[in-house]
mmCIF file of C-alpha atoms and ligand atoms in Angstrom:
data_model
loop_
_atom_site.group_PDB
_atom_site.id
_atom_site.type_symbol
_atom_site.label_atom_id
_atom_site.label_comp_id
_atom_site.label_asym_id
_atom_site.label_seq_id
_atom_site.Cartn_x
_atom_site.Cartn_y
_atom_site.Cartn_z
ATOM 1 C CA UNK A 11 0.000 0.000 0.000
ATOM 2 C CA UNK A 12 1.524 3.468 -1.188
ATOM 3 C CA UNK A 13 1.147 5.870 1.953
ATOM 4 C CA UNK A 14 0.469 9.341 1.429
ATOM 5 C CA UNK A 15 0.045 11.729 4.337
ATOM 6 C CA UNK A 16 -2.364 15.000 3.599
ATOM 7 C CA UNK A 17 -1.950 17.406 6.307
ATOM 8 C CA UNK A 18 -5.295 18.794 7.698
ATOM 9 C CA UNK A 19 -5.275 20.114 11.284
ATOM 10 C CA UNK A 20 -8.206 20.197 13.549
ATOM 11 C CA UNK A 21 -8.387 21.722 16.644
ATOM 12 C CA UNK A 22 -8.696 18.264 18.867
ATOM 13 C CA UNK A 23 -7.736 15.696 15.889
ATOM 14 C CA UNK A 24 -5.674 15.543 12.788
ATOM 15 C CA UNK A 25 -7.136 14.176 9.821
ATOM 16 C CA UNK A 26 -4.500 12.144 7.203
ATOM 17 C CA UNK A 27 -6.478 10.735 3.903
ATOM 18 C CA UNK A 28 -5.165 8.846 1.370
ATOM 19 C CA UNK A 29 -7.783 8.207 -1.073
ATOM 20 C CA UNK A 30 -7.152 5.377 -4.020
ATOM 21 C CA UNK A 31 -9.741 4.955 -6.657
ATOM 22 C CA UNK A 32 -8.175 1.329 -7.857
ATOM 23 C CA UNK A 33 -10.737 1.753 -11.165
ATOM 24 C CA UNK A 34 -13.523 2.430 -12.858
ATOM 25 C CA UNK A 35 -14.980 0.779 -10.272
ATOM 26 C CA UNK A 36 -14.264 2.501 -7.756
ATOM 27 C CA UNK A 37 -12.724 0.593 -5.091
ATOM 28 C CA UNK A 38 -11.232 2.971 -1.912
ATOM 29 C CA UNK A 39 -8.460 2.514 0.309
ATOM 30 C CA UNK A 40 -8.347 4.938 2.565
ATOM 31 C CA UNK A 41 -6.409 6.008 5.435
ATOM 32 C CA UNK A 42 -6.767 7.992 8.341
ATOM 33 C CA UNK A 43 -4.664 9.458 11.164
ATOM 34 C CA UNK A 44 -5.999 10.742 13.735
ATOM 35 C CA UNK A 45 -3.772 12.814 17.055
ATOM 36 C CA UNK A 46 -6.725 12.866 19.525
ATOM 37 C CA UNK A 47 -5.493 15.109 22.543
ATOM 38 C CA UNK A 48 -7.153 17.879 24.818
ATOM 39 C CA UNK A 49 -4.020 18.791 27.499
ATOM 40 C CA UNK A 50 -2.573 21.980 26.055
ATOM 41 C CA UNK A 51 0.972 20.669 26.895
ATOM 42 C CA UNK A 52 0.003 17.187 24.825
ATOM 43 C CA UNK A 53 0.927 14.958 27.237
ATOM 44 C CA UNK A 54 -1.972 12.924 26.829
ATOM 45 C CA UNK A 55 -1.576 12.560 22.855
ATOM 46 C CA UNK A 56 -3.177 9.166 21.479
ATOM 47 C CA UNK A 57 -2.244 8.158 17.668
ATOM 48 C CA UNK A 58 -4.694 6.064 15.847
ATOM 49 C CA UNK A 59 -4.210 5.491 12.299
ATOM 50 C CA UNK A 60 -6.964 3.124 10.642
ATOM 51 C CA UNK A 61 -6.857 1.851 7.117
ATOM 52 C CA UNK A 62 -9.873 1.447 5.368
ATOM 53 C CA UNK A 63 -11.244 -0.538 2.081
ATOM 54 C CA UNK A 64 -14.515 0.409 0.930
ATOM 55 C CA UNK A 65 -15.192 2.540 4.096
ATOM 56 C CA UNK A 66 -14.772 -1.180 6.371
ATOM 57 C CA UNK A 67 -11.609 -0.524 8.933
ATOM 58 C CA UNK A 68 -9.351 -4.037 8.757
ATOM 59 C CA UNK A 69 -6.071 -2.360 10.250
ATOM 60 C CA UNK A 70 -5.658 0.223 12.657
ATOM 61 C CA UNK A 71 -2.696 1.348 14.519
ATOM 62 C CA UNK A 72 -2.946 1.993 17.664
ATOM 63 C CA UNK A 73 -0.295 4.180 20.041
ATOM 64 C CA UNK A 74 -1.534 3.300 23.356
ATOM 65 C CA UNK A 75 -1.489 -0.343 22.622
ATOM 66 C CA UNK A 76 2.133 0.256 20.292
ATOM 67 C CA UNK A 77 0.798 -2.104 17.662
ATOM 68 C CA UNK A 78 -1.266 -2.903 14.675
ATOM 69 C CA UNK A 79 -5.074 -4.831 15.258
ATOM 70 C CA UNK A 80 -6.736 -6.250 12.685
ATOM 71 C CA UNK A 81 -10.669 -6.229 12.099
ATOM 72 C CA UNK A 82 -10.763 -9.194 9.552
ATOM 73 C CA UNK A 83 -9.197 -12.186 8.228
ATOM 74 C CA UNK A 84 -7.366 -9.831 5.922
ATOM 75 C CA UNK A 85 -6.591 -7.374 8.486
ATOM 76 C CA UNK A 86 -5.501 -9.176 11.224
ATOM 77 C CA UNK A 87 -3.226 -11.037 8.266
ATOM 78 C CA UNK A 88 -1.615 -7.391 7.767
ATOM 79 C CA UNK A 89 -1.354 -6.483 11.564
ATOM 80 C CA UNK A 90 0.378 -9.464 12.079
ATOM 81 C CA UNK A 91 2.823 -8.718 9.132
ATOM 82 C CA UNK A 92 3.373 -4.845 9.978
ATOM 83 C CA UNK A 93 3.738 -5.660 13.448
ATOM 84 C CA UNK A 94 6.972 -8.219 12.361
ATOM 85 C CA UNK A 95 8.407 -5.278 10.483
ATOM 86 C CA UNK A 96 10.133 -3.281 13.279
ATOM 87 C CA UNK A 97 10.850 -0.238 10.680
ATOM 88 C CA UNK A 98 6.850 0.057 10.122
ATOM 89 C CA UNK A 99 6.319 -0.474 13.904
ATOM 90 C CA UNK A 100 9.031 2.268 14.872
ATOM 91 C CA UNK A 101 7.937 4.468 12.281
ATOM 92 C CA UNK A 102 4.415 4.816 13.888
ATOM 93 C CA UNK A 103 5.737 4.979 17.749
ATOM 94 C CA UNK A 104 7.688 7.980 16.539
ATOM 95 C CA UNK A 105 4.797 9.421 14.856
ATOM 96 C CA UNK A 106 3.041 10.205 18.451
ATOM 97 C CA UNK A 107 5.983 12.842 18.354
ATOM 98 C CA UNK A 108 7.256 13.835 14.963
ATOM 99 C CA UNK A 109 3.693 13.996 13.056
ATOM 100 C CA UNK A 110 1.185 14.516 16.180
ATOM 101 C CA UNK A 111 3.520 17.137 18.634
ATOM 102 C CA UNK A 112 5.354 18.245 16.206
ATOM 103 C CA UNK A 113 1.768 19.909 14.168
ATOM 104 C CA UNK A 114 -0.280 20.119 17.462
ATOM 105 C CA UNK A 115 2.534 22.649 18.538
ATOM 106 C CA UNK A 116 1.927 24.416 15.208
ATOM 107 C CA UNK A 117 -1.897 24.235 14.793
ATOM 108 C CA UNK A 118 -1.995 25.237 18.525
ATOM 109 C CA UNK A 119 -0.291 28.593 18.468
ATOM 110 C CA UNK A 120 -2.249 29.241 15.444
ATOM 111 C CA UNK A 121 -5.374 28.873 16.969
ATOM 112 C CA UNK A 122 -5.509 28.354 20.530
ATOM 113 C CA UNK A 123 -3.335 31.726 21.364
ATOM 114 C CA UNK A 124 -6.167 33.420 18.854
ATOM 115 C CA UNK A 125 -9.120 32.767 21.365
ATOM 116 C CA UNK A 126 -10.888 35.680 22.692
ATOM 117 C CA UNK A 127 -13.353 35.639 25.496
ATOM 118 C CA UNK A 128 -16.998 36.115 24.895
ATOM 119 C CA UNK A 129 -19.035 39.395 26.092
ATOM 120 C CA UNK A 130 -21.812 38.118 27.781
ATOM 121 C CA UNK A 131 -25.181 39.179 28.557
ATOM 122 C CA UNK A 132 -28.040 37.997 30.850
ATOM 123 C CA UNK A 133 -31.430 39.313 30.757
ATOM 124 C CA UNK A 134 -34.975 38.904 31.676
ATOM 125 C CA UNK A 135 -37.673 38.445 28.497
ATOM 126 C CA UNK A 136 -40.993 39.090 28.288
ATOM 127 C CA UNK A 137 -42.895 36.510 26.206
ATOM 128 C CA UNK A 138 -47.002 36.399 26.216
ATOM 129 C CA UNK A 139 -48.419 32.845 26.507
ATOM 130 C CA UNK A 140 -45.361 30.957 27.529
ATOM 131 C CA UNK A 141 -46.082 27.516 29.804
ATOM 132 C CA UNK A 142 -43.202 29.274 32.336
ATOM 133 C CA UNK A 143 -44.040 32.118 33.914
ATOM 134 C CA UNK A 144 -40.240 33.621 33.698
ATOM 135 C CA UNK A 145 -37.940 33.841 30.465
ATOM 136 C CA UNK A 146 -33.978 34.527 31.009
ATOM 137 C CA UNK A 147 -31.827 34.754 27.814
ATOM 138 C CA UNK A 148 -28.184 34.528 27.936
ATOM 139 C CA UNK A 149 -26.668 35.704 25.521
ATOM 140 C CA UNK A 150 -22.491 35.570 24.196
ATOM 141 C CA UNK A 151 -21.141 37.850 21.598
ATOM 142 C CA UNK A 152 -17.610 38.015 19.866
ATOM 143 C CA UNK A 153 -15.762 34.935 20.824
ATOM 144 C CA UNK A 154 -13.173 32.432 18.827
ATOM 145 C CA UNK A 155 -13.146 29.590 18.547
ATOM 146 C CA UNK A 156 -16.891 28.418 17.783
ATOM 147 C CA UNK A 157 -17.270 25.779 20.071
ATOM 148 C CA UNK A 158 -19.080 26.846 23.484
ATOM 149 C CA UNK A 159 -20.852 25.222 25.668
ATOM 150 C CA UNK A 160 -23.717 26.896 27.462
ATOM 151 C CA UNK A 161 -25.622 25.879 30.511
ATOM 152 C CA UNK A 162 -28.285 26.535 32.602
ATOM 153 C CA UNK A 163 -28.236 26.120 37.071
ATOM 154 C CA UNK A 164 -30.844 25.836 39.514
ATOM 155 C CA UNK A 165 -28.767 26.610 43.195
ATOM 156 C CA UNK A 166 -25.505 24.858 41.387
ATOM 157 C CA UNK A 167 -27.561 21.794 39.938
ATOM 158 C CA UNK A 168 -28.037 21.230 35.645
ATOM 159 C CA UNK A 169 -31.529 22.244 34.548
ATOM 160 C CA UNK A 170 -32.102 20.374 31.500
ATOM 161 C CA UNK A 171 -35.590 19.878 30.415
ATOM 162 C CA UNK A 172 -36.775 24.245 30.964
ATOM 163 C CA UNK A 173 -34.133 25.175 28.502
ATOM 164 C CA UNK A 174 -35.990 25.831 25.361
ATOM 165 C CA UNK A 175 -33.265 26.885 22.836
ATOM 166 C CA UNK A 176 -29.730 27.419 21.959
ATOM 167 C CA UNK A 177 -28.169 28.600 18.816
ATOM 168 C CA UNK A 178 -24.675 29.171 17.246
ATOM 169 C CA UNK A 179 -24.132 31.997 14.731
ATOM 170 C CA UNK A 180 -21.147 33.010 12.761
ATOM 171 C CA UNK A 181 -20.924 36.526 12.602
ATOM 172 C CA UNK A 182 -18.442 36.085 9.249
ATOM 173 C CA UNK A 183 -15.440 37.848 10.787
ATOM 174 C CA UNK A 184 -14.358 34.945 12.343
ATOM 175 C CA UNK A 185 -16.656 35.743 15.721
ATOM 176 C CA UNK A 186 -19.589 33.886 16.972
ATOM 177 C CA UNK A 187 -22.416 34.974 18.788
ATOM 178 C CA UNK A 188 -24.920 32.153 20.626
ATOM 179 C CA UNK A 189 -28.057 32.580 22.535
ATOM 180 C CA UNK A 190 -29.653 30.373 24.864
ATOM 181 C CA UNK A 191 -32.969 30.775 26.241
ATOM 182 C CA UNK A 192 -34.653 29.333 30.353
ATOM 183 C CA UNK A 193 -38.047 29.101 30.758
ATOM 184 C CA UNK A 194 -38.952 28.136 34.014
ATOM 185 C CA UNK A 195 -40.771 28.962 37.403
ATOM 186 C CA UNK A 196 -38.970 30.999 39.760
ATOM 187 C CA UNK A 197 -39.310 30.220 43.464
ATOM 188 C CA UNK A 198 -38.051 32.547 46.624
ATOM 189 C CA UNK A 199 -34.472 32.335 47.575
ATOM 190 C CA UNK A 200 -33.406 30.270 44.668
ATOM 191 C CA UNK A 201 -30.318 31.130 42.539
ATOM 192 C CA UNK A 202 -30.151 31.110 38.548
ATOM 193 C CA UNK A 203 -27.086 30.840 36.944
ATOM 194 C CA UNK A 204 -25.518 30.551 33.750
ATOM 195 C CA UNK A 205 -22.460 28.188 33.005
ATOM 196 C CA UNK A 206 -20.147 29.308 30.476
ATOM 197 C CA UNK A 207 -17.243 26.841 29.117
ATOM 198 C CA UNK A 208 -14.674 28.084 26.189
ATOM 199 C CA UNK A 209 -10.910 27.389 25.156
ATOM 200 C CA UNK A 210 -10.909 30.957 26.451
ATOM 201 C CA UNK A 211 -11.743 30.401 30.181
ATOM 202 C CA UNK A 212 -9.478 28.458 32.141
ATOM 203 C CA UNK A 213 -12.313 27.072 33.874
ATOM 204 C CA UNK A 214 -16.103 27.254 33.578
ATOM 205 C CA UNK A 215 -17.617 30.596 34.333
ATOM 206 C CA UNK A 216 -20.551 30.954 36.020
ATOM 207 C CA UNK A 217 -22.924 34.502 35.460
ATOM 208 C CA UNK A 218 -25.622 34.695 38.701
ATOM 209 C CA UNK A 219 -28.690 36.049 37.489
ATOM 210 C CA UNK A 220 -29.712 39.075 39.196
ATOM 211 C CA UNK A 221 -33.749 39.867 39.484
ATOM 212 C CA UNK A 222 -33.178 43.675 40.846
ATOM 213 C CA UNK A 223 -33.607 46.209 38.295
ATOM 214 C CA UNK A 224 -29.931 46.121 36.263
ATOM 215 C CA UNK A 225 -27.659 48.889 36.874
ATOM 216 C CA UNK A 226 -29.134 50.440 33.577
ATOM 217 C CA UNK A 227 -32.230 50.350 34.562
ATOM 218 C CA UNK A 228 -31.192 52.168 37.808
ATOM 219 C CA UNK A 229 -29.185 54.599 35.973
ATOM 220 C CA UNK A 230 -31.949 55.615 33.307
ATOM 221 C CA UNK A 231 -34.164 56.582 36.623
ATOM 222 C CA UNK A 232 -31.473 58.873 37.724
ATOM 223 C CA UNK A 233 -30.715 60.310 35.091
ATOM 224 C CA UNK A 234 -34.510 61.119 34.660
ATOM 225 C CA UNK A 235 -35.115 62.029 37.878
ATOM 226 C CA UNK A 236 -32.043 64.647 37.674
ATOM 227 C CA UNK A 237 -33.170 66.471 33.921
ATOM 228 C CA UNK A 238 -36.508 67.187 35.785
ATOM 229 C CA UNK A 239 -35.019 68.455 39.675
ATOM 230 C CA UNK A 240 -32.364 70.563 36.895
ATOM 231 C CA UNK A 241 -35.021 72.009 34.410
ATOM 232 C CA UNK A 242 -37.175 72.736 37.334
ATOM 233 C CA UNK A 243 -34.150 75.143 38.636
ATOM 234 C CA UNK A 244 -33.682 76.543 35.103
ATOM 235 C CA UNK A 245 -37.312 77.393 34.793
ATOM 236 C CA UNK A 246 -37.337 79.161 38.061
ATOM 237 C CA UNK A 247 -34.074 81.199 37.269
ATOM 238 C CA UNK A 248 -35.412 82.009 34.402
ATOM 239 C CA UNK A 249 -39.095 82.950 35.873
ATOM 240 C CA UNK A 250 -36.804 85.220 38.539
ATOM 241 C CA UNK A 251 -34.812 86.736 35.780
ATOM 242 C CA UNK A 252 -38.003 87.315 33.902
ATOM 243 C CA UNK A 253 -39.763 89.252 36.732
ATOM 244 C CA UNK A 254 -36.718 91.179 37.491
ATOM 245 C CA UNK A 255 -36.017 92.599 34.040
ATOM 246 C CA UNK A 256 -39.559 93.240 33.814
ATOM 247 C CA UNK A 257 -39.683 95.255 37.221
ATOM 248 C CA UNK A 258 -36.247 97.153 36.496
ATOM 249 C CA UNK A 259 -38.645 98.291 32.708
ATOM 250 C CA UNK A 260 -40.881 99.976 34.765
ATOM 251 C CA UNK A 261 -38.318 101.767 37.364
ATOM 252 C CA UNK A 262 -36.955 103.520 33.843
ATOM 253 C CA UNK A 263 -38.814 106.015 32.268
ATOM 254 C CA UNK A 264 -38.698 106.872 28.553
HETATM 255 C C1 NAG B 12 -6.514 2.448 21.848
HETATM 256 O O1 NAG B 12 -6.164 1.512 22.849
HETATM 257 C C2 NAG B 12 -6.596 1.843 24.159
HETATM 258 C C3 NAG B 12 -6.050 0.796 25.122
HETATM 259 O O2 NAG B 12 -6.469 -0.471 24.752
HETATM 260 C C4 NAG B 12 -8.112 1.913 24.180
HETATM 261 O O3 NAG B 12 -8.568 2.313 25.470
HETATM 262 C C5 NAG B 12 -8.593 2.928 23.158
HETATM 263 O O4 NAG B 12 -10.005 2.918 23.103
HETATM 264 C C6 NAG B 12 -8.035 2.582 21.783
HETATM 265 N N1 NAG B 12 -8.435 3.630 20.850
HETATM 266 C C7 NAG B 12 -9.165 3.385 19.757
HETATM 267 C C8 NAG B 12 -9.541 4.581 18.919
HETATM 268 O O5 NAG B 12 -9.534 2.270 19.423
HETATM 269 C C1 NAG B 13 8.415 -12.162 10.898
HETATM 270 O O1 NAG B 13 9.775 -11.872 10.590
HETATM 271 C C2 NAG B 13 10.619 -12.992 10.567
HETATM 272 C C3 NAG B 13 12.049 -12.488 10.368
HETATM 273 O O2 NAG B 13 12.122 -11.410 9.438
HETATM 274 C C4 NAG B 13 10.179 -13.970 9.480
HETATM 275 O O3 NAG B 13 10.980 -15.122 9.502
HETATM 276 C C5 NAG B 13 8.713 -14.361 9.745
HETATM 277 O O4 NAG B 13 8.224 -15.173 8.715
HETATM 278 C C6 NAG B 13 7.845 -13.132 9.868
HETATM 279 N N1 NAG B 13 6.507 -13.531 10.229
HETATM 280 C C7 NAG B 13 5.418 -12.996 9.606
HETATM 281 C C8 NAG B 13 4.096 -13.435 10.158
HETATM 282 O O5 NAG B 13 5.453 -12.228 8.672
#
């Protein structure tokens, strides 16, 4: 078999394809490598690479177990025959290093250094003729990469069966944007929150929900309440000024 390795990096796996169409009738050997890790330093890299015929897996390499396994007749035939060849066998223990490190390193600064944390939002929504009386949207904006996991807690436990949706959006600047929506029944002295996990975070964050009036809403009342205390001033300065100039017209005669 004529190996070929195609270079395709994916953020948790690396994807190798060698694709041979033997004729017309379209026979396909195919192989895949996959470097399945999720440490950041790699230490817990795994190498499987699986050859295929017509999409069925007979061989497959294996860097936990060091050797080949075969799936059939055929392909336990060929395990046993790569695993006798110490070159083939070396060549795919050193592969956990020189082809798996050696382009996690590289796909990893390219994309893992590139994350940027989502700004979040959490906010009450009104809906009419929802089962739940209450409605809380969470809401992320401007993060990389796209994968994000959002989740919903009841006093630190999962809610799973009030959360009603959840989507993903590219905003085509390489930034995504998801929503997720509760609907549930609030009771006294509980606390909502909203679990946030992303290759940005270190760990999962967790965003309370607050049910007093947001600091906006707070705010906008001030600043309200100040316009009218201020024009009431102005309109009295000005009624004094007013009555003044008026009274100083009639102290001067023509
Ligand atoms: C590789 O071998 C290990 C140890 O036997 C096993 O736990 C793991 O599932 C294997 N991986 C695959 C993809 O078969
Ligand atoms: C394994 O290798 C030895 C020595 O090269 C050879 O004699 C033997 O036939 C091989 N066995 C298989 C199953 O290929």
């Amino acid at each position: 078999m004529s190996l070929l390795k195609l270079f395709s990096f994916h953020l948790i796996f690396t994807v190798s394809v060698f694709t041979l169409a033997e004729s017309a009738n379209e026979y396909f050997t195919t192989r895949w490598s996959r470097c399945i890790y999720s440490s950041p330093d790699l230490s817990d890299m795994v190498y499987i690479d699986s050859f295929y015929f017509n999409k069925y897996l007979f061989t497959q390499f294996n860097s936990t177990l060091g050797k080949y396994v075969g799936f059939s007749e055929y392909g336990m035939r060929n395990a046993e025959y790569w695993n006798n060849d110490t070159s083939i066998l070396q060549g795919e223990r050193g592969d956990v290093d020189a082809f798996c490190k050696h382009n996690a390193q590289i796909s990893d600064s390219a994309v893992r250094s590139k994350t940027v944390k989502p700004k979040v939002k959490l906010s009450s929504v009104t809906r009419a003729g929802g089962r739940h009386p209450a409605v809380l949207m969470f809401s992320a904006y401007e993060f990389y990469p796209q994968h994000i996991k959002v989740s919903w807690l009841r006093d630190g436990k999962l809610m799973t069966s009030e959360v009603t949706s959840t989507m993903e959006m590219a905003d085509g600047d390489w930034y995504y944007q998801i929503h997720s929506e509760l609907e549930y029944s609030p009771k006294s002295g509980e606390k909502i929150s909203c679990m946030v996990e992303h290759a940005s975070f270190s760990k999962p964050m967790i965003y309370d929900w607050d049910p007093s009036p947001p600091e906006a809403e707070r705010n906008k009342i001030a600043i309200g309440a100040s316009g009218l205390v201020l024009g009431i001033v102005l309109a009295a300065a000005g009624l004094i000024y007013y009555k003044k100039k008026s009274a100083g017209r009639i102290l001067v005669p023509n």
